Coordinates of N, CA and C in Angstrom, one line a residue:
M174 N 0.9 -1.4 -0.1 CA 0.4 0.1 0.8 C 0.9 1.4 0.0
H175 N 0.6 2.3 -0.5 CA 0.6 3.7 -0.5 C 0.2 4.5 0.9
V176 N 0.9 5.1 1.3 CA 0.7 6.2 2.3 C 1.5 7.4 1.8
T177 N 0.5 8.6 1.7 CA 0.8 9.8 1.6 C 1.2 9.9 2.6
Q178 N 2.1 10.9 3.0 CA 1.8 11.6 4.9 C 1.4 13.5 4.3
E179 N 1.4 13.9 5.4 CA 0.9 15.6 5.3 C 1.9 16.4 4.4
N180 N 3.3 16.2 4.0 CA 4.1 16.4 3.8 C 3.9 15.9 2.5
G181 N 3.5 15.4 1.5 CA 3.4 15.0 0.2 C 3.9 14.3 -0.6
T182 N 5.3 13.8 0.7 CA 5.6 12.2 0.3 C 4.4 11.2 -0.1
S183 N 5.5 10.1 -0.5 CA 4.0 8.7 -1.0 C 5.6 7.8 -0.3
M184 N 4.6 6.9 0.1 CA 5.2 5.2 1.0 C 4.9 4.4 0.1
S185 N 5.6 3.2 0.3 CA 5.3 2.6 0.0 C 5.3 0.7 0.9
F186 N 4.6 -0.2 1.5 CA 4.9 -1.1 2.6 C 4.8 -2.2 2.4
P187 N 5.4 -3.6 2.9 CA 4.7 -5.1 2.2 C 3.9 -5.5 3.7
N188 N 3.2 -6.6 3.3 CA 2.4 -7.3 4.0 C 2.7 -6.2 5.2
P189 N 1.8 -5.3 6.3 CA 1.8 -5.3 7.4 C 0.3 -6.0 8.2
P190 N 1.1 -6.7 9.4 CA 0.5 -7.5 10.5 C -0.9 -6.8 10.3
A191 N -2.1 -7.8 10.0 CA -3.7 -7.5 10.8 C -4.0 -6.6 12.3
I192 N -4.4 -6.3 12.3 CA -4.9 -4.8 13.0 C -5.7 -6.3 14.1
P193 N -5.2 -5.5 15.4 CA -6.4 -6.2 16.8 C -7.6 -6.2 16.5
E194 N -8.0 -7.9 17.0 CA -9.8 -8.2 16.7 C -10.3 -6.9 17.4
E195 N -9.8 -6.5 18.1 CA -11.3 -5.7 18.7 C -11.2 -4.2 18.2
L196 N -9.7 -3.8 17.8 CA -10.3 -2.4 16.8 C -11.1 -2.9 15.3
D197 N -10.7 -4.7 14.8 CA -12.2 -4.1 14.0 C -13.1 -5.0 13.8
K198 N -13.3 -5.4 15.0 CA -14.7 -5.1 15.2 C -15.8 -3.6 15.3
L199 N -15.0 -3.2 16.3 CA -15.1 -1.4 16.3 C -14.9 -1.2 14.7
M200 N -14.5 -1.1 13.6 CA -14.2 -0.2 12.7 C -15.7 -1.2 12.0
R201 N -15.7 -2.4 11.5 CA -16.6 -3.3 11.3 C -18.5 -2.7 11.7
R202 N -18.5 -2.1 12.9 CA -19.3 -1.4 13.6 C -20.0 -0.2 13.8
M203 N -18.8 0.7 13.4 CA -18.9 1.6 13.1 C -19.5 2.2 11.2
R204 N -19.5 1.0 11.2 CA -19.1 0.9 9.1 C -18.3 1.4 8.8
L205 N -17.4 1.0 8.8 CA -15.5 1.9 8.6 C -14.8 1.7 8.0
P206 N -15.6 0.8 6.2 CA -14.6 -0.2 5.2 C -13.3 0.3 5.2
Y207 N -13.2 1.8 4.6 CA -11.9 2.2 3.8 C -11.2 2.7 5.0
M208 N -11.5 3.0 5.8 CA -10.4 2.9 7.5 C -10.1 1.2 7.3
R209 N -11.2 0.6 7.7 CA -10.2 -0.4 7.6 C -9.9 -1.4 7.1
K210 N -10.2 -1.2 6.6 CA -8.6 -1.4 4.5 C -7.0 -1.1 4.8
A211 N -7.0 0.1 5.4 CA -6.1 1.0 5.3 C -5.3 0.7 6.7
A212 N -6.5 0.4 7.2 CA -5.6 0.3 9.3 C -4.1 -0.5 9.0
P213 N -4.1 -1.5 8.3 CA -2.8 -2.8 8.6 C -1.4 -1.6 8.0
D214 N -1.6 -1.6 7.2 CA -0.6 -0.3 6.7 C -0.1 0.9 7.3
V215 N -1.9 1.4 7.5 CA -1.7 2.9 8.5 C -0.1 2.3 10.1
L216 N -1.0 1.6 10.4 CA -0.3 1.8 11.7 C 0.3 0.4 11.5
A217 N 0.9 -0.1 11.2 CA 2.9 -0.8 10.4 C 3.3 0.4 10.3
T218 N 3.4 1.1 9.3 CA 3.7 2.4 8.6 C 4.1 3.6 10.2
A219 N 3.2 3.4 11.0 CA 2.8 4.7 12.2 C 4.6 4.0 12.9
R220 N 4.2 3.3 13.3 CA 5.2 2.0 14.3 C 6.7 2.1 13.5
A221 N 6.7 1.7 12.8 CA 8.0 2.3 11.7 C 8.3 3.4 11.6
Q222 N 7.7 4.2 11.2 CA 8.0 6.1 11.9 C 8.5 6.6 12.7
R223 N 6.9 6.2 13.8 CA 7.5 7.3 15.3 C 5.8 8.3 14.7
W224 N 5.1 8.1 14.3 CA 4.5 8.9 13.6 C 3.3 9.5 15.0
D225 N 3.4 11.1 14.7 CA 2.4 11.5 15.5 C 0.7 11.0 15.9
P226 N -0.2 10.3 16.8 CA -1.0 10.2 17.3 C -2.2 11.0 15.9
A227 N -1.5 12.3 15.7 CA -3.0 12.6 15.1 C -2.5 12.9 13.7
E228 N -1.5 12.8 13.6 CA -1.0 12.3 11.8 C -2.0 10.7 10.9
V229 N -0.9 9.2 12.4 CA -2.5 8.2 12.5 C -3.2 8.9 11.5
L230 N -4.6 9.6 12.8 CA -6.2 9.5 12.9 C -6.1 10.7 11.6
R231 N -5.8 11.3 11.3 CA -6.4 11.9 9.9 C -5.4 11.1 8.4
L232 N -4.5 10.6 8.3 CA -4.4 9.8 7.7 C -5.6 8.2 8.0
L233 N -5.9 7.6 8.2 CA -7.8 6.2 8.7 C -8.6 7.5 7.8
I234 N -9.2 8.9 8.8 CA -9.9 9.1 7.9 C -10.5 10.1 6.7
A235 N -8.3 10.0 6.4 CA -8.4 10.8 4.9 C -9.0 9.2 4.0
E236 N -8.7 8.4 4.7 CA -9.0 7.0 3.5 C -10.5 6.4 3.4
E237 N -10.9 6.9 5.1 CA -12.4 6.7 4.8 C -13.8 7.9 4.3
V238 N -13.1 8.9 3.9 CA -13.5 10.3 3.5 C -13.7 10.0 2.0
T239 N -11.9 10.0 1.2 CA -12.2 9.2 0.1 C -12.6 7.9 -0.8
G240 N -12.7 7.0 0.1 CA -13.2 5.6 0.2 C -14.4 6.1 -0.3
R241 N -15.0 7.3 0.7 CA -16.7 7.1 0.7 C -17.7 7.9 -0.8
D242 N -16.0 9.0 -0.4 CA -16.8 9.5 -2.0 C -16.6 8.9 -3.0
A243 N -15.8 7.8 -3.7 CA -15.8 7.4 -5.0 C -16.2 6.8 -4.9
A244 N -17.5 6.0 -3.9 CA -18.4 4.8 -3.2 C -19.6 5.7 -3.9
T245 N -19.9 7.0 -3.7 CA -20.4 7.5 -3.8 C -21.0 8.2 -5.0
R246 N -19.9 8.7 -5.8 CA -20.2 8.6 -7.4 C -20.1 7.5 -8.6
R247 N -19.5 6.9 -7.5 CA -20.1 5.1 -8.4 C -21.8 4.9 -8.1
L248 N -22.4 4.8 -7.3 CA -23.8 5.0 -7.1 C -24.5 6.0 -8.0
R249 N -23.9 7.5 -7.8 CA -24.9 8.3 -8.4 C -24.5 7.6 -9.9
R250 N -23.4 7.8 -10.5 CA -22.9 7.4 -12.1 C -24.2 6.2 -12.4
H251 N -24.2 5.0 -10.7 CA -24.7 3.8 -11.4 C -26.9 3.9 -11.9
S252 N -27.4 5.1 -10.7 CA -28.4 5.2 -10.6 C -28.7 6.7 -11.9
A253 N -27.6 7.6 -11.6 CA -28.5 7.8 -13.1 C -28.3 6.8 -14.5
N254 N -27.7 6.5 -14.6 CA -27.2 5.2 -15.4 C -27.1 6.0 -16.4
F255 N -25.7 6.2 -16.5 CA -25.3 6.9 -18.0 C -24.0 5.9 -17.9
P256 N -23.7 5.7 -19.7 CA -23.4 5.2 -20.5 C -21.9 5.4 -19.8
T257 N -21.4 3.4 -19.6 CA -20.3 3.2 -19.0 C -19.3 3.4 -20.1
G258 N -17.6 4.1 -19.4 CA -16.8 3.8 -20.7 C -16.4 4.3 -21.2
K259 N -16.9 5.9 -21.7 CA -16.8 6.9 -22.8 C -15.6 8.0 -21.9
T260 N -14.4 7.9 -23.3 CA -12.9 8.5 -23.1 C -13.5 9.5 -24.0
L261 N -12.3 10.2 -23.8 CA -12.1 11.2 -25.2 C -11.5 10.0 -26.3
G262 N -10.8 8.9 -25.1 CA -10.2 8.3 -26.3 C -10.9 7.5 -27.6
S263 N -12.1 6.8 -26.5 CA -13.1 6.6 -27.8 C -14.2 7.8 -28.6
W264 N -13.8 8.2 -28.7 CA -14.1 9.3 -29.4 C -13.9 9.3 -31.1
R265 N -14.9 9.2 -31.2 CA -14.7 8.7 -33.1 C -15.5 10.2 -34.2
A266 N -14.0 11.4 -33.6 CA -14.2 12.0 -34.8 C -14.9 12.5 -36.3
E267 N -14.5 11.5 -36.7 CA -15.1 11.4 -38.2 C -16.3 11.5 -38.3
D268 N -17.4 10.4 -37.1 CA -18.5 9.8 -37.1 C -19.0 12.1 -36.4
S269 N -19.0 12.4 -36.2 CA -19.6 13.4 -35.3 C -19.5 14.2 -36.0
T270 N -21.1 15.3 -35.3 CA -21.7 16.7 -36.6 C -20.7 17.6 -36.5
I271 N -20.2 17.3 -34.7 CA -20.1 18.5 -34.7 C -18.3 19.7 -35.5
P272 N -18.2 20.0 -35.8 CA -17.3 20.7 -36.5 C -16.0 20.5 -36.2
E273 N -14.6 20.4 -36.7 CA -13.5 19.6 -35.8 C -12.7 20.4 -35.1
P274 N -13.2 22.1 -35.9 CA -11.8 22.8 -35.0 C -12.7 23.0 -34.0
T275 N -14.0 22.5 -33.4 CA -14.8 22.2 -32.0 C -14.3 21.3 -30.8
Q276 N -13.9 20.3 -32.0 CA -13.9 19.3 -31.3 C -12.3 19.4 -30.9
N277 N -11.6 19.6 -31.6 CA -9.7 19.9 -31.0 C -10.0 21.2 -29.8
S278 N -10.7 21.8 -30.1 CA -10.8 22.8 -28.7 C -10.9 22.2 -27.3
L279 N -12.7 20.9 -28.1 CA -12.8 20.3 -26.0 C -12.2 19.3 -25.9
I280 N -11.4 18.9 -26.5 CA -10.2 17.5 -26.1 C -8.8 18.4 -25.7
T281 N -8.8 20.3 -26.0 CA -7.8 20.6 -25.5 C -8.0 21.2 -23.5
L282 N -9.0 20.4 -23.2 CA -9.9 21.2 -21.7 C -9.1 21.9 -21.4
E283 N -9.6 23.1 -22.3 CA -9.3 24.3 -21.4 C -10.5 25.0 -20.7
W284 N -11.3 24.1 -21.8 CA -12.8 25.4 -20.7 C -12.8 24.8 -20.0
I285 N -12.6 23.6 -19.1 CA -12.4 23.1 -17.4 C -12.0 23.8 -16.4
G286 N -10.3 24.7 -17.0 CA -10.0 26.0 -16.4 C -10.6 26.7 -16.4
R287 N -11.9 27.2 -17.4 CA -12.3 28.2 -17.7 C -13.8 28.7 -17.1
A288 N -13.6 27.4 -16.4 CA -15.0 27.1 -15.5 C -16.6 26.8 -16.7
E289 N -16.3 26.5 -18.0 CA -17.6 26.3 -18.6 C -18.1 24.9 -18.3
N290 N -19.3 24.9 -18.8 CA -19.9 24.1 -18.8 C -19.9 23.1 -19.7
L291 N -20.1 22.0 -20.9 CA -20.7 21.1 -21.8 C -21.1 20.7 -21.4
V292 N -21.9 20.2 -22.7 CA -23.1 19.6 -22.6 C -23.1 19.1 -24.1
I293 N -23.6 17.1 -24.7 CA -23.8 17.3 -25.8 C -24.7 16.3 -26.0
A294 N -25.3 16.1 -26.1 CA -26.7 14.9 -26.9 C -27.1 14.7 -27.8
G295 N -27.4 13.6 -28.1 CA -26.9 12.5 -29.2 C -27.5 11.2 -28.7
P296 N -27.7 10.5 -30.3 CA -27.4 9.0 -29.7 C -26.1 9.1 -28.9
S297 N -26.0 7.8 -28.0 CA -25.0 7.5 -27.3 C -24.3 6.3 -28.1
V298 N -24.6 5.8 -29.5 CA -23.9 4.7 -30.4 C -24.6 5.0 -32.0
I299 N -23.6 4.8 -32.5 CA -23.8 5.0 -33.5 C -24.7 3.8 -34.4
S300 N -26.0 4.5 -35.4 CA -26.5 3.2 -35.7 C -25.6 2.4 -36.6
G301 N -26.1 1.5 -36.7 CA -25.2 0.2 -37.5 C -23.9 0.2 -36.9
A302 N -23.1 0.9 -36.0 CA -21.8 0.1 -36.2 C -21.3 -0.8 -34.7

């Protein structure tokens, strides 16, 4: 597992020992699956590096928040029935009615930095393809 410290450095450690059974039960009871998954690595690293307890808590809570945010995004995408697997890499410019200069501009993603919205409407698959 890779652990990112407060100063931005990333560390990697092999097979940490399991967390104590009581701690595992408490995290299950509190429904903290992402924290529970990260805990063995974080605790092993904390022991080896002699981290401040606040840093250990920060990392474990950050793992839980990150995991929950990702799960929420997956759930919302699934609930919205958005098509999956659509990327700019799968975009077929020749099949689009969008003018080529506009397509080239969109692909640069500069519009994101300008906080502009983008809506493309139409069929998600080309008929006959």
